[in-house]
Coordinates of C-alpha atoms and ligand atoms in Angstrom, one line a residue:
X623 CA 19.6 -16.3 -10.0
X624 CA 19.2 -20.2 -9.1
X625 CA 17.4 -20.3 -5.9
X626 CA 15.7 -17.0 -4.1
X627 CA 14.4 -16.3 -0.6
X628 CA 12.0 -13.6 -0.8
X629 CA 10.9 -12.3 3.1
X630 CA 7.4 -11.1 3.5
X631 CA 5.9 -13.1 0.3
X632 CA 2.3 -12.6 1.0
X633 CA 2.2 -9.2 0.7
X634 CA 0.6 -7.7 -2.1
X635 CA 3.5 -7.8 -4.8
X636 CA 5.0 -11.4 -3.1
X637 CA 1.5 -13.1 -2.9
X638 CA 2.5 -12.6 -7.5
X639 CA 6.4 -12.7 -7.5
X640 CA 6.6 -15.2 -5.8
X641 CA 4.1 -17.8 -7.9
X642 CA 6.0 -16.1 -11.0
X643 CA 9.7 -17.5 -9.5
X644 CA 8.7 -20.8 -9.2
X645 CA 7.6 -21.0 -12.4
X646 CA 11.0 -19.3 -13.6
X647 CA 12.8 -21.3 -11.2
X648 CA 11.1 -24.0 -10.6
X649 CA 8.7 -25.2 -7.6
X650 CA 11.9 -26.0 -4.7
X651 CA 13.8 -23.4 -5.5
X652 CA 11.8 -20.9 -4.2
X653 CA 11.8 -20.0 0.1
X654 CA 9.0 -17.8 0.3
X655 CA 8.6 -16.5 3.6
X656 CA 7.0 -14.3 6.1
X657 CA 5.7 -13.0 9.5
X658 CA 2.2 -14.5 9.2
X659 CA 0.7 -18.1 7.5
X660 CA -2.4 -17.3 5.1
X661 CA -4.1 -21.3 5.1
X662 CA -5.0 -21.5 1.5
X663 CA -2.8 -19.3 -0.4
X664 CA -1.2 -20.5 -3.3
X665 CA 2.2 -19.2 -2.0
X666 CA 1.4 -20.9 1.4
X667 CA 0.2 -24.2 -0.4
X668 CA 2.0 -24.7 -3.7
X669 CA 5.1 -24.4 -2.5
X670 CA 7.7 -23.8 0.2
X671 CA 6.5 -21.0 2.6
X672 CA 8.2 -21.2 6.2
X673 CA 7.7 -18.4 8.6
X674 CA 10.0 -15.4 9.6
X675 CA 10.0 -12.6 11.3
X676 CA 12.6 -10.4 9.7
X677 CA 13.4 -9.4 12.8
X678 CA 14.2 -12.6 14.2
X679 CA 18.1 -12.3 12.1
X680 CA 19.8 -15.9 13.5
X681 CA 16.1 -18.0 11.7
X682 CA 17.0 -15.1 9.4
X683 CA 20.6 -16.7 8.9
X684 CA 19.8 -20.0 9.5
X685 CA 17.1 -20.4 7.2
X686 CA 18.9 -19.0 4.1
X687 CA 21.7 -21.0 5.1
X688 CA 20.0 -24.3 5.3
X689 CA 17.9 -23.5 1.7
X690 CA 20.9 -22.2 0.0
X691 CA 20.1 -19.6 -1.6
X692 CA 22.2 -17.4 -3.8
X693 CA 19.4 -14.4 -3.8
X694 CA 17.8 -13.0 -1.2
X695 CA 14.2 -10.5 -2.5
X696 CA 13.6 -8.8 0.5
X697 CA 9.8 -7.5 0.9
X698 CA 8.8 -7.0 4.5
X699 CA 8.3 -3.0 5.3
X700 CA 5.4 -1.1 7.0
X701 CA 4.2 0.3 3.4
X702 CA 3.9 4.7 3.4
X703 CA 0.2 5.4 5.2
X704 CA 1.0 3.0 7.8
X705 CA 4.1 4.2 9.0
X706 CA 3.3 7.1 9.2
X707 CA 0.4 6.0 11.8
X708 CA 3.4 4.3 13.5
X709 CA 6.8 5.6 12.5
X710 CA 8.9 4.2 15.7
X711 CA 7.3 1.3 14.0
X712 CA 8.7 2.1 10.3
X713 CA 12.1 3.2 11.4
X714 CA 12.7 -0.4 13.1
X715 CA 11.0 -3.2 10.7
X716 CA 12.3 -0.8 7.2
X717 CA 15.7 -0.5 8.6
X718 CA 16.9 -3.6 11.1
X719 CA 14.6 -5.8 8.8
X720 CA 16.6 -4.5 6.1
X721 CA 20.0 -4.8 8.3
X722 CA 19.1 -7.9 8.7
X723 CA 18.6 -8.8 4.9
X724 CA 21.8 -7.2 4.2
X725 CA 24.3 -9.6 6.6
X726 CA 22.6 -12.3 5.9
X727 CA 23.3 -12.0 2.0
X728 CA 26.9 -10.6 3.2
X729 CA 27.1 -14.0 5.4
X730 CA 25.7 -16.3 1.7
X731 CA 27.4 -14.0 -0.5
X732 CA 24.2 -14.2 -2.1
X733 CA 21.9 -10.9 -4.4
X734 CA 20.3 -9.1 -2.7
X735 CA 17.2 -7.0 -3.7
X736 CA 14.9 -4.8 -1.7
X737 CA 12.3 -2.6 -3.2
X738 CA 12.4 1.2 -3.1
X739 CA 9.9 4.4 -3.5
X740 CA 8.8 7.1 -5.1
X741 CA 8.3 7.9 -1.1
X742 CA 12.0 8.3 -1.3
X743 CA 11.7 11.8 -3.0
X744 CA 10.9 15.0 -1.3
X745 CA 9.0 18.5 -1.2
X746 CA 12.0 19.4 -2.9
X747 CA 12.5 17.3 -5.6
X748 CA 11.9 18.3 -9.0
X749 CA 8.7 16.8 -9.0
X750 CA 7.9 15.9 -13.3
X751 CA 10.1 13.8 -15.0
X752 CA 12.8 13.6 -11.9
X753 CA 15.7 12.7 -12.1
X754 CA 17.7 9.3 -11.0
X755 CA 20.0 11.3 -9.5
X756 CA 18.1 14.4 -8.3
X757 CA 17.4 16.0 -4.7
X758 CA 16.4 13.4 -1.9
X759 CA 15.3 14.7 0.9
X760 CA 11.9 13.1 2.1
X761 CA 9.4 14.1 4.5
X762 CA 7.6 10.9 6.3
X763 CA 8.8 8.5 8.2
X764 CA 8.6 5.1 5.4
X765 CA 10.4 7.8 3.0
X766 CA 13.4 8.6 5.2
X767 CA 13.9 4.4 5.7
X768 CA 13.2 4.1 1.9
X769 CA 16.1 7.2 1.0
X770 CA 18.3 5.3 4.5
X771 CA 17.7 1.7 2.6
X772 CA 19.2 3.0 -0.3
X773 CA 21.9 4.4 1.0
X774 CA 22.9 1.5 2.6
X775 CA 22.7 -0.9 -0.2
X776 CA 25.1 1.6 -1.7
X777 CA 27.1 0.8 1.2
X778 CA 26.7 -3.0 1.1
X779 CA 28.1 -3.3 -2.4
X780 CA 30.6 -1.0 -2.4
X781 CA 31.5 -1.8 1.7
X782 CA 31.7 -5.4 0.9
X783 CA 30.9 -5.8 -3.0
X784 CA 27.6 -7.3 -2.4
X785 CA 24.8 -7.6 -5.5
X786 CA 22.4 -5.7 -4.4
X787 CA 20.4 -3.9 -6.6
X788 CA 16.9 -2.2 -6.6
X789 CA 14.4 -0.1 -8.1
X790 CA 12.3 2.7 -6.6
X791 CA 8.4 1.0 -7.3
X792 CA 5.6 3.8 -8.4
X793 CA 2.5 3.0 -6.9
X794 CA 1.6 -0.9 -7.9
X795 CA -2.0 -2.0 -8.9
X796 CA -2.8 -5.3 -8.8
X797 CA -5.8 -7.3 -8.1
X798 CA -4.6 -10.8 -6.5
X799 CA -4.0 -9.1 -2.4
X800 CA -4.9 -5.8 -1.2
X801 CA -2.2 -3.5 -1.0
X802 CA -0.9 -3.3 2.8
X803 CA -1.7 0.4 3.5
X804 CA -0.2 2.7 1.5
X805 CA -0.9 6.5 -0.2
X806 CA -1.6 5.2 -3.8
X807 CA -3.8 2.6 -2.9
X808 CA -6.7 4.7 -3.7
X809 CA -5.6 3.3 -7.5
X810 CA -6.6 -0.3 -6.1
X811 CA -9.4 0.1 -4.3
X812 CA -11.8 2.7 -7.1
X813 CA -11.5 -0.6 -9.2
X814 CA -13.4 -2.6 -6.5
X815 CA -16.3 -0.4 -5.9
X816 CA -16.8 0.6 -9.4
X817 CA -17.7 -3.3 -10.2
X818 CA -19.3 -3.5 -6.4
X819 CA -21.3 0.6 -6.3
X820 CA -20.8 2.2 -9.2
X821 CA -19.4 4.6 -7.7
X822 CA -15.9 5.6 -5.4
X823 CA -14.8 7.9 -2.3
X824 CA -11.8 8.6 -3.0
X825 CA -8.9 9.6 -0.2
X826 CA -6.4 11.7 -2.6
X827 CA -7.6 15.1 -3.9
X828 CA -8.2 15.7 -7.5
X829 CA -5.6 17.3 -9.3
X830 CA -3.7 14.9 -7.5
X831 CA -0.7 13.1 -10.6
X832 CA 1.4 10.2 -9.0
X833 CA 3.1 7.3 -10.5
X834 CA 1.5 4.2 -11.0
X835 CA 2.4 0.7 -12.4
X836 CA 0.4 -2.3 -13.0
X837 CA 1.7 -5.7 -11.1
X838 CA 2.4 -7.3 -14.6
X839 CA 5.3 -4.7 -14.9
X840 CA 6.5 -4.6 -11.6
X841 CA 7.2 -8.1 -11.4
X842 CA 8.2 -7.9 -14.8
X843 CA 11.4 -5.3 -13.5
X844 CA 12.2 -7.3 -10.5
X845 CA 13.2 -10.2 -12.6
X846 CA 14.6 -8.4 -15.0
X847 CA 17.3 -6.5 -13.4
X848 CA 18.6 -9.5 -11.1
X849 CA 19.4 -11.2 -14.3
X850 CA 20.8 -8.4 -15.7
X851 CA 24.1 -9.0 -16.9
X852 CA 26.4 -6.5 -13.2
X853 CA 29.4 -5.0 -16.1
X854 CA 26.3 -2.7 -17.6
X855 CA 24.9 -1.3 -14.5
X856 CA 25.7 2.0 -13.5
X857 CA 22.8 2.8 -11.5
X858 CA 22.2 0.4 -8.3
X859 CA 20.5 1.8 -5.6
X860 CA 17.6 2.4 -6.8
X861 CA 16.3 2.7 -9.8
X862 CA 13.1 5.1 -11.6
X863 CA 10.8 3.3 -13.4
X864 CA 7.4 4.9 -14.2
X865 CA 4.8 3.2 -16.5
X866 CA 2.0 6.3 -16.1
X867 CA 1.4 9.2 -14.2
X868 CA -2.7 9.9 -13.2
X869 CA -5.7 11.9 -11.0
X870 CA -7.5 10.4 -10.0
X871 CA -10.1 12.1 -12.0
X872 CA -8.0 10.7 -15.3
X873 CA -8.3 6.5 -13.2
X874 CA -12.0 7.6 -13.7
X875 CA -12.5 9.1 -16.6
X876 CA -10.8 5.2 -17.9
X877 CA -13.3 3.1 -15.7
X878 CA -16.3 5.3 -17.3
X879 CA -15.3 3.7 -20.7
X880 CA -16.6 0.5 -19.3
X881 CA -19.0 1.2 -16.5
X882 CA -20.8 4.5 -17.9
X883 CA -22.3 5.2 -15.2
X884 CA -19.4 5.4 -12.7
X885 CA -20.0 7.8 -10.1
X886 CA -16.3 8.8 -7.9
X887 CA -17.1 11.6 -5.6
X888 CA -14.2 12.8 -2.2
X889 CA -13.5 12.9 1.1
X890 CA -10.0 13.5 1.3
X891 CA -7.9 12.2 3.9
X892 CA -4.7 15.0 5.6
X893 CA -2.3 12.4 5.8
X894 CA -2.1 10.5 3.5
X895 CA -2.6 13.3 1.1
X896 CA -0.5 15.1 2.8
X897 CA 2.4 12.3 1.7
X898 CA 1.3 12.5 -2.0
X899 CA 1.6 16.4 -1.7
X900 CA 5.3 15.5 -0.9
X901 CA 5.8 13.0 -4.2
X902 CA 6.5 13.5 -8.0
X903 CA 3.9 14.1 -9.9
X904 CA 6.3 11.5 -12.5
X905 CA 9.2 9.9 -12.9
X906 CA 11.9 9.2 -15.6
X907 CA 13.0 6.2 -15.4
X908 CA 15.3 6.1 -18.3
X909 CA 18.8 4.8 -16.8
X910 CA 16.5 1.6 -16.0
X911 CA 15.6 1.5 -19.4
X912 CA 19.2 1.7 -20.4
X913 CA 20.9 0.1 -18.3
X914 CA 18.8 -3.3 -17.8
X915 CA 16.0 -2.9 -20.7
X916 CA 13.2 -1.7 -18.7
X917 CA 9.1 -1.8 -20.5
X918 CA 6.0 -1.3 -19.4
X919 CA 3.4 -3.1 -21.5
X920 CA 0.5 -1.7 -19.5
X921 CA -0.8 2.2 -20.0
X922 CA -3.9 2.9 -17.8
X923 CA -6.4 1.6 -20.0
X924 CA -4.9 -1.3 -20.7
X925 CA -4.1 -2.2 -16.8
X926 CA -8.2 -0.4 -15.9
X927 CA -9.8 -3.3 -19.4
X928 CA -7.1 -6.3 -17.2
X929 CA -8.3 -4.6 -13.5
X930 CA -12.1 -5.2 -14.6
X931 CA -12.1 -8.7 -16.2
X932 CA -9.6 -9.9 -13.3
X933 CA -11.6 -8.2 -10.6
X934 CA -15.5 -9.8 -12.7
X935 CA -14.1 -13.0 -12.3
X936 CA -13.7 -12.4 -8.1
X937 CA -16.0 -13.0 -5.2
X938 CA -15.2 -9.7 -4.2
Ligands
NAD1804 N1 2.8 -1.8 -2.8 C1 3.7 -0.5 -3.1 O1 2.8 0.3 -3.9 C2 5.2 -0.5 -3.2 C3 5.2 0.3 -3.4 C4 6.8 1.6 -3.5 C5 7.3 0.2 -2.8 N2 6.9 -0.7 -2.4 C6 7.9 -1.4 -1.8 O2 7.9 -3.1 -2.2 C7 8.0 -3.9 -0.6 C8 6.4 -4.6 -0.8 O3 5.7 -4.3 -1.0 P1 4.5 -4.7 -0.1 O4 2.7 -3.7 -1.3 O5 4.5 -6.2 -1.1 O6 3.6 -5.0 1.4 P2 2.3 -5.8 1.7 O7 2.5 -5.0 2.6 O8 0.9 -5.8 0.8 O9 3.4 -6.4 2.0 C9 4.4 -6.9 3.7 C10 4.6 -8.3 4.1 O10 5.3 -8.0 4.9 C11 5.0 -9.1 6.0 N3 6.0 -8.2 6.9 C12 5.6 -7.7 7.7 N4 6.1 -7.5 9.0 C13 7.1 -8.4 9.1 C14 8.3 -9.4 9.3 N5 9.0 -8.0 10.5 N6 8.9 -10.0 8.8 C15 8.5 -10.7 8.5 N7 7.3 -10.8 7.0 C16 6.4 -8.9 7.4 C17 3.5 -8.5 6.2 O11 2.9 -9.9 6.6 C18 3.3 -8.2 4.7 O12 2.7 -9.7 3.9 C19 8.5 -3.1 0.2 O13 9.6 -2.8 1.0 C20 7.4 -2.0 -0.7 O14 8.0 -0.3 0.5 C21 5.7 -1.3 -2.4

C-alpha cells in the first residue's frame, strides 16, 4: 500500500483513517473523496480532497487512474438504521457503489478494502462467541448488502485474482465525528449526554449485548490487514474483529466511575432494537488474530476515560 483512494472519507471512519494514512504514507499519497465537502474539516483542508459520488463509475475510474493509486478503501455506504428507513437506497448505494469500487480496483489491479459489519449475521447465527465461518441470514437491508458485499469481494478475488480484504466491524465508538445512523450509535451519544446533561435516555433496551470497538483499534485493524502478508490470509471477506461486548447498563456503570451522578433511563426505539436483537452478542476474532495479528488495545473502561477526556476538550 503506497497510494490510497478513500471513498466516503468524511464519515465516522474516514475522518480518522485519512489522517492516519497521511501520517503513514505521506500527505500526497492519500486521495480523500466524499460526495460532499465540509469546508473546515482537516480531511478537506490538510491534504488531497476530491468530490466523488461512488455511483459515478466514470469519474471514480478517472480519478483513481489519474491519481495512480494502488489501493482503494471504500467507505461510502448507508448504515443500518438509515438503510432500514430507505431500503431501496441502501441496496442501491451499498451494492452499486461497491461494484463500481471493485471494477475500478480491477481496472487498476489495486488492493481493495470495503468494511463489512456484525450486521452481516442474523437471527439464526449463534449469538455468543459467533464463529468466523457460520450461518449468515441477516434480516435487515443493511445486513443483506453486507453479506452480499462479502461474497462479491470474495468472488472478485477468486475470479479475477483481485486482492480484496475486509473486516466485520462491530459498533465503532469515537469522539471526532458523530456516527452516521447505526444501531450502536447510543454508545457514542451516551458520552456526549453524560458530559452535557449528566443523564442519557437509551434507545437500546437494558440487557442488549452488542460488540463494540474504540476507533483507534478499528483504524489499526484496517491498516494492519492491508499491510498483512497475502499468503497468510486464509480468510479474506470478511474477518470477525472484536474488542468488547456490553449492554447499556455496563457502559453507564463505566461512565459513573468518572461521573458518579450520571443517570440513564430508557425509551426504546423498536426499529433499532429489532436490528440489535438480530445481531450477535459477541463475536470470535481468533482467525483475525492468527492470520494477521489483530489485537485490540481498548477495553470498556479505557475507552470511557479516553472518550470523556477527549470530549471534555471539545465544545459539544
Ligand atoms: N461506524 C460503524 O460503527 C460501522 C460499523 C460497521 C461497519 N461500518 C462500515 O464502515 C463503512 C464506513 O462507515 P462510517 O461509519 O464511516 O459511515 P458514515 O455514515 O459516517 O460515512 C459515510 C460517508 O459516505 C459518504 N457518502 C454517502 N453517499 C455517498 C456517495 N454516493 N458517494 C460518495 N460518498 C458518499 C457520506 O457523505 C459519509 O461521509 C461503511 O461501509 C459502514 O457500513 C461502520
